Amino acid sequence: MRAITYRESGGPEVLQLSDQPVPEPGPGEVRVALAVSGVNPTDWKRRSTAAPGADAQTPNQDGAGTVEAVGEGVDPARVGERVWVWEAAWERRFGTAAEHTVVRAEQAVPLGDHPFELGAALGIPFMTAHRCLTIAEHLPRRLEPGSLTGATVLVQGGAGAVGNAAVQLARWAGATVITTVSSPEKAALARAAGAQHVVDYTTEDVAARVREIAPDGVQAVVEVSIRANAEVDTKVVAQHASIAIYADDGGPEFSAPTRAFMALNARFQFVLVYTAPAEAKAQAVADITAALAAGAIRVGEDAGLPLHTYPLAETAAAHQAVQDGAVGKVLIDVTA
């Protein structure tokens, strides 16, 4: 099979198109013939810092395709099923930048008739957003219509992939969504995703605007840059709110006023899907599947998430695009 592999850490130049044996599914696993692979920031970060070991590593966690073989203990009726794949390359060799991958059966989730491009955009961004929206102490642990009715959510960076996912999921669950952006173009994307209120942090006082919209504060913050936004978050969160930090954009360290957050009984929650509790991941998959079935999840510019597609042979360029901050979702057409 054609696959992108790397044998040492480094820049995108370490990624090579090669011919690899088709992997066989073991007990409890399925083999997926991939159509589209999704690229996330953690894909290039892991490639640039983590040595893959003795065997060649195929990158990328997310993808979509068709189940073509099953291992022992998996229902043979799954062969031919269209699926979306998540966390394929975490502590495993076979990521999704290849014609085939092998994952545990529960990591290949029924996609139905939805486009493979949509399936490949789900995975890590939507599971991260789900975790950020369900970790607050006084908010539900699952998302469904009405579960966030009466809650106000602040999504810092609403034009990013996780920000877009958070907006779509929060709106589906009934929340009032405020998001911050850095340009009119990104504001248009956030509104297309469904955000009711969009604040340009380069020209507006974010804290003042959020308090105008939510005088009692927000119940949850989906935070992409805590170093830049800690002071603002202090001013806008309600009592018992959660600030869910899923990225370190702007720097790896931050400071916060201890007494202010103590008085609020607020929570800082760090979020990384790969090491999240298994039950949280299972709930995320279930809720994303329900939202997908309800037509509440979309991709493309009209959904606030422009798609940028590369052929498999140009996976290095796709990684570079994500590293350079491409606005939207970077995908790889495995069949091209």
Short mmCIF file of C-alpha atoms in Angstrom, two decimals:
data_model
loop_
_atom_site.label_atom_id
_atom_site.label_comp_id
_atom_site.label_asym_id
_atom_site.label_seq_id
_atom_site.Cartn_x
_atom_site.Cartn_y
_atom_site.Cartn_z
CA MET A 1 0.00 0.00 0.00
CA ARG A 2 1.03 3.64 -0.44
CA ALA A 3 1.79 5.25 2.90
CA ILE A 4 3.51 8.29 4.31
CA THR A 5 6.11 7.27 6.89
CA TYR A 6 8.93 8.74 8.93
CA ARG A 7 11.75 7.11 10.90
CA GLU A 8 13.13 10.11 12.74
CA SER A 9 11.71 13.27 14.26
CA GLY A 10 12.07 16.55 12.45
CA GLY A 11 10.39 18.92 10.01
CA PRO A 12 7.94 17.91 7.31
CA GLU A 13 10.87 16.84 5.13
CA VAL A 14 11.18 13.62 7.18
CA LEU A 15 7.86 12.45 5.73
CA GLN A 16 8.32 10.06 2.82
CA LEU A 17 5.90 8.35 0.45
CA SER A 18 6.71 4.64 0.52
CA ASP A 19 5.29 1.21 -0.20
CA GLN A 20 4.32 -0.62 2.99
CA PRO A 21 2.69 -3.98 3.73
CA VAL A 22 -1.06 -3.82 4.22
CA PRO A 23 -1.64 -4.25 8.00
CA GLU A 24 -3.78 -7.10 9.26
CA PRO A 25 -6.36 -6.50 12.01
CA GLY A 26 -5.82 -8.33 15.27
CA PRO A 27 -8.46 -9.37 17.81
CA GLY A 28 -10.95 -6.56 18.38
CA GLU A 29 -9.58 -4.52 15.46
CA VAL A 30 -10.73 -3.47 12.01
CA ARG A 31 -8.83 -2.52 8.88
CA VAL A 32 -10.08 0.60 7.13
CA ALA A 33 -9.46 1.47 3.49
CA LEU A 34 -8.98 5.20 3.84
CA ALA A 35 -10.41 7.83 1.53
CA VAL A 36 -9.49 11.01 3.43
CA SER A 37 -7.04 11.78 6.24
CA GLY A 38 -7.36 14.79 8.55
CA VAL A 39 -4.34 16.77 9.81
CA ASN A 40 -4.26 18.27 13.32
CA PRO A 41 -1.64 20.38 15.12
CA THR A 42 -0.73 17.40 17.31
CA ASP A 43 0.23 15.48 14.15
CA TRP A 44 3.03 17.84 13.16
CA LYS A 45 4.04 18.44 16.79
CA ARG A 46 4.42 14.73 17.45
CA ARG A 47 6.32 14.24 14.19
CA SER A 48 8.71 17.07 15.06
CA THR A 49 9.53 15.92 18.59
CA ALA A 50 8.92 12.19 19.04
CA ALA A 51 11.20 9.54 17.57
CA PRO A 52 8.99 6.81 16.07
CA GLY A 53 11.13 3.87 17.21
CA ALA A 54 12.44 0.92 15.24
CA ASP A 55 9.49 0.73 12.85
CA ALA A 56 8.39 3.37 10.39
CA GLN A 57 5.55 5.53 11.71
CA THR A 58 2.59 6.69 9.64
CA PRO A 59 1.26 10.04 10.93
CA ASN A 60 -2.22 11.52 11.39
CA GLN A 61 -4.88 10.57 13.92
CA ASP A 62 -8.11 11.24 12.01
CA GLY A 63 -9.58 9.89 8.81
CA ALA A 64 -12.55 8.35 7.05
CA GLY A 65 -13.04 5.37 4.78
CA THR A 66 -14.56 1.91 4.55
CA VAL A 67 -14.08 -1.14 6.76
CA GLU A 68 -12.60 -3.87 4.58
CA ALA A 69 -11.53 -6.52 7.13
CA VAL A 70 -12.20 -7.37 10.77
CA GLY A 71 -10.26 -9.22 13.42
CA GLU A 72 -11.39 -11.92 15.80
CA GLY A 73 -14.34 -10.87 17.94
CA VAL A 74 -15.59 -8.16 15.57
CA ASP A 75 -18.90 -8.58 13.74
CA PRO A 76 -18.14 -9.53 10.11
CA ALA A 77 -21.17 -7.49 9.08
CA ARG A 78 -19.04 -4.37 9.62
CA VAL A 79 -17.15 -5.09 6.39
CA GLY A 80 -18.25 -2.47 3.88
CA GLU A 81 -19.29 0.02 6.57
CA ARG A 82 -18.40 3.68 5.96
CA VAL A 83 -16.66 5.03 9.09
CA TRP A 84 -14.79 7.94 10.62
CA VAL A 85 -11.58 7.11 12.47
CA TRP A 86 -10.11 8.82 15.53
CA GLU A 87 -6.78 8.56 17.39
CA ALA A 88 -5.32 6.08 14.89
CA ALA A 89 -1.65 6.96 15.45
CA TRP A 90 -1.61 7.39 19.24
CA GLU A 91 0.96 4.87 20.50
CA ARG A 92 0.37 2.87 17.30
CA ARG A 93 2.27 2.64 14.00
CA PHE A 94 -0.61 2.96 11.59
CA GLY A 95 -1.90 6.51 11.24
CA THR A 96 -4.29 7.64 8.53
CA ALA A 97 -1.83 9.11 5.98
CA ALA A 98 -1.95 5.83 4.09
CA GLU A 99 -4.26 3.72 1.96
CA HIS A 100 -5.06 1.48 4.94
CA THR A 101 -5.00 1.69 8.73
CA VAL A 102 -5.80 -0.69 11.57
CA VAL A 103 -7.57 0.53 14.71
CA ARG A 104 -9.63 -0.86 17.56
CA ALA A 105 -13.19 -1.48 16.43
CA GLU A 106 -14.58 1.34 18.60
CA GLN A 107 -12.24 3.81 16.89
CA ALA A 108 -13.98 3.24 13.55
CA VAL A 109 -17.35 4.93 14.03
CA PRO A 110 -20.27 4.55 11.59
CA LEU A 111 -20.44 7.54 9.23
CA GLY A 112 -23.52 6.62 7.24
CA ASP A 113 -23.96 8.54 4.01
CA HIS A 114 -22.09 11.63 5.18
CA PRO A 115 -19.11 12.70 3.02
CA PHE A 116 -15.70 11.28 3.86
CA GLU A 117 -14.39 14.87 4.08
CA LEU A 118 -16.77 15.49 6.97
CA GLY A 119 -15.79 12.24 8.66
CA ALA A 120 -12.08 13.07 8.47
CA ALA A 121 -12.73 16.47 10.09
CA LEU A 122 -14.42 15.03 13.20
CA GLY A 123 -12.02 13.07 15.42
CA ILE A 124 -9.64 15.11 17.54
CA PRO A 125 -11.20 18.59 17.01
CA PHE A 126 -14.76 17.57 17.87
CA MET A 127 -13.74 15.23 20.70
CA THR A 128 -11.58 18.02 22.15
CA ALA A 129 -14.45 20.49 21.90
CA HIS A 130 -16.81 18.00 23.55
CA ARG A 131 -14.45 17.54 26.48
CA CYS A 132 -14.10 21.33 26.87
CA LEU A 133 -17.88 21.76 26.94
CA THR A 134 -18.64 18.97 29.43
CA ILE A 135 -15.93 19.41 32.05
CA ALA A 136 -17.46 22.32 34.01
CA GLU A 137 -18.64 21.31 37.46
CA HIS A 138 -22.25 22.43 37.00
CA LEU A 139 -22.74 21.54 33.33
CA PRO A 140 -23.89 18.15 31.96
CA ARG A 141 -21.37 15.43 31.11
CA ARG A 142 -23.09 14.81 27.78
CA LEU A 143 -24.29 17.02 24.96
CA GLU A 144 -27.73 16.76 23.43
CA PRO A 145 -30.45 19.24 22.40
CA GLY A 146 -31.29 21.37 25.45
CA SER A 147 -28.43 20.15 27.64
CA LEU A 148 -26.76 23.60 27.60
CA THR A 149 -29.91 25.71 27.49
CA GLY A 150 -29.41 28.72 29.77
CA ALA A 151 -25.61 28.43 29.66
CA THR A 152 -23.31 30.92 27.97
CA VAL A 153 -20.08 29.64 26.44
CA LEU A 154 -17.07 31.74 25.43
CA VAL A 155 -15.00 30.19 22.64
CA GLN A 156 -11.63 31.93 22.40
CA GLY A 157 -10.57 31.62 18.77
CA GLY A 158 -13.81 30.63 17.09
CA ALA A 159 -12.35 30.37 13.58
CA GLY A 160 -10.01 27.47 14.41
CA ALA A 161 -10.89 23.80 13.95
CA VAL A 162 -11.56 23.15 17.66
CA GLY A 163 -13.23 26.55 18.02
CA ASN A 164 -15.52 25.76 15.09
CA ALA A 165 -16.37 22.38 16.59
CA ALA A 166 -17.11 23.97 19.97
CA VAL A 167 -19.43 26.52 18.38
CA GLN A 168 -21.35 23.89 16.44
CA LEU A 169 -21.70 21.48 19.38
CA ALA A 170 -22.59 24.20 21.89
CA ARG A 171 -25.26 25.64 19.62
CA TRP A 172 -26.73 22.16 19.02
CA ALA A 173 -26.93 21.72 22.79
CA GLY A 174 -28.74 25.04 23.23
CA ALA A 175 -26.02 27.33 24.60
CA THR A 176 -25.56 31.01 23.89
CA VAL A 177 -22.17 31.19 22.16
CA ILE A 178 -19.76 34.12 22.23
CA THR A 179 -16.53 33.78 20.30
CA THR A 180 -13.42 35.88 19.77
CA VAL A 181 -11.60 36.36 16.47
CA SER A 182 -8.81 38.53 15.05
CA SER A 183 -10.24 39.76 11.74
CA PRO A 184 -13.48 40.42 9.86
CA GLU A 185 -12.81 37.35 7.70
CA LYS A 186 -12.59 35.12 10.77
CA ALA A 187 -15.67 36.82 12.22
CA ALA A 188 -17.61 35.74 9.13
CA LEU A 189 -16.45 32.14 9.63
CA ALA A 190 -17.46 32.14 13.31
CA ARG A 191 -20.91 33.43 12.43
CA ALA A 192 -21.23 30.79 9.70
CA ALA A 193 -20.49 28.14 12.34
CA GLY A 194 -23.39 29.47 14.41
CA ALA A 195 -21.91 31.86 16.98
CA GLN A 196 -24.53 34.42 18.04
CA HIS A 197 -21.97 36.96 19.26
CA VAL A 198 -18.55 37.59 17.71
CA VAL A 199 -15.93 39.88 19.29
CA ASP A 200 -12.83 41.08 17.41
CA TYR A 201 -10.18 41.14 20.13
CA THR A 202 -7.91 43.36 18.03
CA THR A 203 -10.40 46.24 18.05
CA GLU A 204 -12.78 45.62 20.98
CA ASP A 205 -12.62 45.29 24.76
CA VAL A 206 -13.41 41.58 25.05
CA ALA A 207 -14.22 41.59 28.76
CA ALA A 208 -16.58 44.55 28.44
CA ARG A 209 -18.38 43.06 25.43
CA VAL A 210 -18.78 39.66 27.06
CA ARG A 211 -20.21 41.23 30.21
CA GLU A 212 -22.68 43.19 28.09
CA ILE A 213 -23.90 39.96 26.56
CA ALA A 214 -23.69 37.86 29.75
CA PRO A 215 -23.90 40.16 32.81
CA ASP A 216 -23.60 37.20 35.21
CA GLY A 217 -20.60 35.78 33.37
CA VAL A 218 -20.01 32.71 31.21
CA GLN A 219 -20.26 29.14 32.51
CA ALA A 220 -17.55 27.70 30.26
CA VAL A 221 -14.54 28.97 28.33
CA VAL A 222 -13.00 26.98 25.49
CA GLU A 223 -9.46 28.34 25.61
CA VAL A 224 -6.84 28.23 22.83
CA SER A 225 -4.37 30.75 24.34
CA ILE A 226 -4.47 30.93 28.12
CA ARG A 227 -1.26 32.96 28.31
CA ALA A 228 -2.87 35.75 26.27
CA ASN A 229 -6.36 35.43 27.73
CA ALA A 230 -6.00 34.62 31.44
CA GLU A 231 -6.76 38.20 32.50
CA VAL A 232 -9.83 38.40 30.27
CA ASP A 233 -11.07 35.01 31.45
CA THR A 234 -10.81 36.23 35.05
CA LYS A 235 -13.14 39.11 34.25
CA VAL A 236 -15.81 37.15 32.37
CA VAL A 237 -16.30 33.78 34.09
CA ALA A 238 -19.24 33.12 36.39
CA GLN A 239 -18.98 31.34 39.70
CA HIS A 240 -18.14 27.65 39.33
CA ALA A 241 -17.17 28.16 35.70
CA SER A 242 -14.58 26.08 33.88
CA ILE A 243 -11.75 27.32 31.69
CA ALA A 244 -10.84 24.39 29.47
CA ILE A 245 -7.33 24.81 28.03
CA TYR A 246 -6.72 22.65 24.96
CA ALA A 247 -3.71 24.44 23.40
CA ASP A 248 -0.74 26.57 24.34
CA ASP A 249 -0.94 29.12 21.54
CA GLY A 250 1.01 32.16 22.67
CA GLY A 251 3.32 30.27 25.00
CA PRO A 252 3.62 27.24 27.29
CA GLU A 253 3.25 29.06 30.63
CA PHE A 254 0.79 31.52 32.14
CA SER A 255 -0.02 33.26 35.40
CA ALA A 256 -3.41 33.92 36.99
CA PRO A 257 -4.67 35.87 40.01
CA THR A 258 -5.15 33.25 42.69
CA ARG A 259 -7.63 35.10 44.90
CA ALA A 260 -9.89 36.10 42.02
CA PHE A 261 -10.33 32.52 40.90
CA MET A 262 -10.64 31.27 44.49
CA ALA A 263 -13.56 33.63 45.05
CA LEU A 264 -15.25 32.27 41.95
CA ASN A 265 -14.56 28.62 42.79
CA ALA A 266 -13.55 28.47 39.12
CA ARG A 267 -11.73 25.56 37.54
CA PHE A 268 -8.78 25.39 35.16
CA GLN A 269 -9.06 22.16 33.19
CA PHE A 270 -6.30 21.04 30.83
CA VAL A 271 -7.58 18.97 27.91
CA LEU A 272 -5.76 16.43 25.73
CA VAL A 273 -7.98 13.85 24.08
CA TYR A 274 -5.30 11.16 23.92
CA THR A 275 -5.02 10.86 27.71
CA ALA A 276 -8.63 11.73 28.58
CA PRO A 277 -10.65 9.12 30.53
CA ALA A 278 -12.03 6.32 28.37
CA GLU A 279 -15.59 7.04 29.46
CA ALA A 280 -15.22 10.69 28.38
CA LYS A 281 -14.06 9.59 24.94
CA ALA A 282 -16.91 7.12 24.61
CA GLN A 283 -19.44 9.82 25.53
CA ALA A 284 -17.87 12.21 23.05
CA VAL A 285 -18.18 9.64 20.25
CA ALA A 286 -21.81 8.96 21.17
CA ASP A 287 -22.75 12.64 21.27
CA ILE A 288 -20.88 13.52 18.07
CA THR A 289 -22.64 10.62 16.34
CA ALA A 290 -26.01 11.95 17.52
CA ALA A 291 -25.20 15.49 16.38
CA LEU A 292 -24.08 14.14 13.02
CA ALA A 293 -27.32 12.19 12.61
CA ALA A 294 -29.27 15.34 13.46
CA GLY A 295 -27.48 17.33 10.75
CA ALA A 296 -25.93 19.63 13.35
CA ILE A 297 -22.32 19.17 12.19
CA ARG A 298 -21.09 20.57 8.89
CA VAL A 299 -17.80 21.44 7.22
CA GLY A 300 -16.87 23.81 4.42
CA GLU A 301 -16.74 27.58 4.21
CA ASP A 302 -20.51 27.90 4.64
CA ALA A 303 -20.08 26.11 7.98
CA GLY A 304 -17.16 28.33 9.01
CA LEU A 305 -14.54 25.67 8.28
CA PRO A 306 -12.91 26.04 4.83
CA LEU A 307 -11.35 22.83 3.53
CA HIS A 308 -7.80 22.67 2.14
CA THR A 309 -7.14 19.35 0.40
CA TYR A 310 -3.77 17.85 -0.59
CA PRO A 311 -2.93 14.56 -2.33
CA LEU A 312 -1.23 11.85 -0.28
CA ALA A 313 2.13 12.52 -1.91
CA GLU A 314 1.99 16.12 -0.59
CA THR A 315 1.39 15.23 3.05
CA ALA A 316 4.52 17.20 4.00
CA ALA A 317 2.94 20.33 2.52
CA ALA A 318 -0.29 19.60 4.40
CA HIS A 319 1.63 19.35 7.69
CA GLN A 320 3.41 22.62 6.91
CA ALA A 321 0.08 24.32 6.20
CA VAL A 322 -1.26 23.33 9.61
CA GLN A 323 1.98 24.41 11.29
CA ASP A 324 1.72 27.76 9.51
CA GLY A 325 -1.79 28.31 10.89
CA ALA A 326 -4.03 27.55 7.92
CA VAL A 327 -7.54 28.81 8.66
CA GLY A 328 -9.94 25.91 8.26
CA LYS A 329 -9.39 22.18 8.03
CA VAL A 330 -6.46 20.58 6.19
CA LEU A 331 -7.30 17.22 4.61
CA ILE A 332 -5.40 14.65 2.56
CA ASP A 333 -7.14 12.89 -0.33
CA VAL A 334 -5.66 9.42 0.04
CA THR A 335 -7.12 8.22 -3.25
CA ALA A 336 -5.69 11.04 -5.41
#
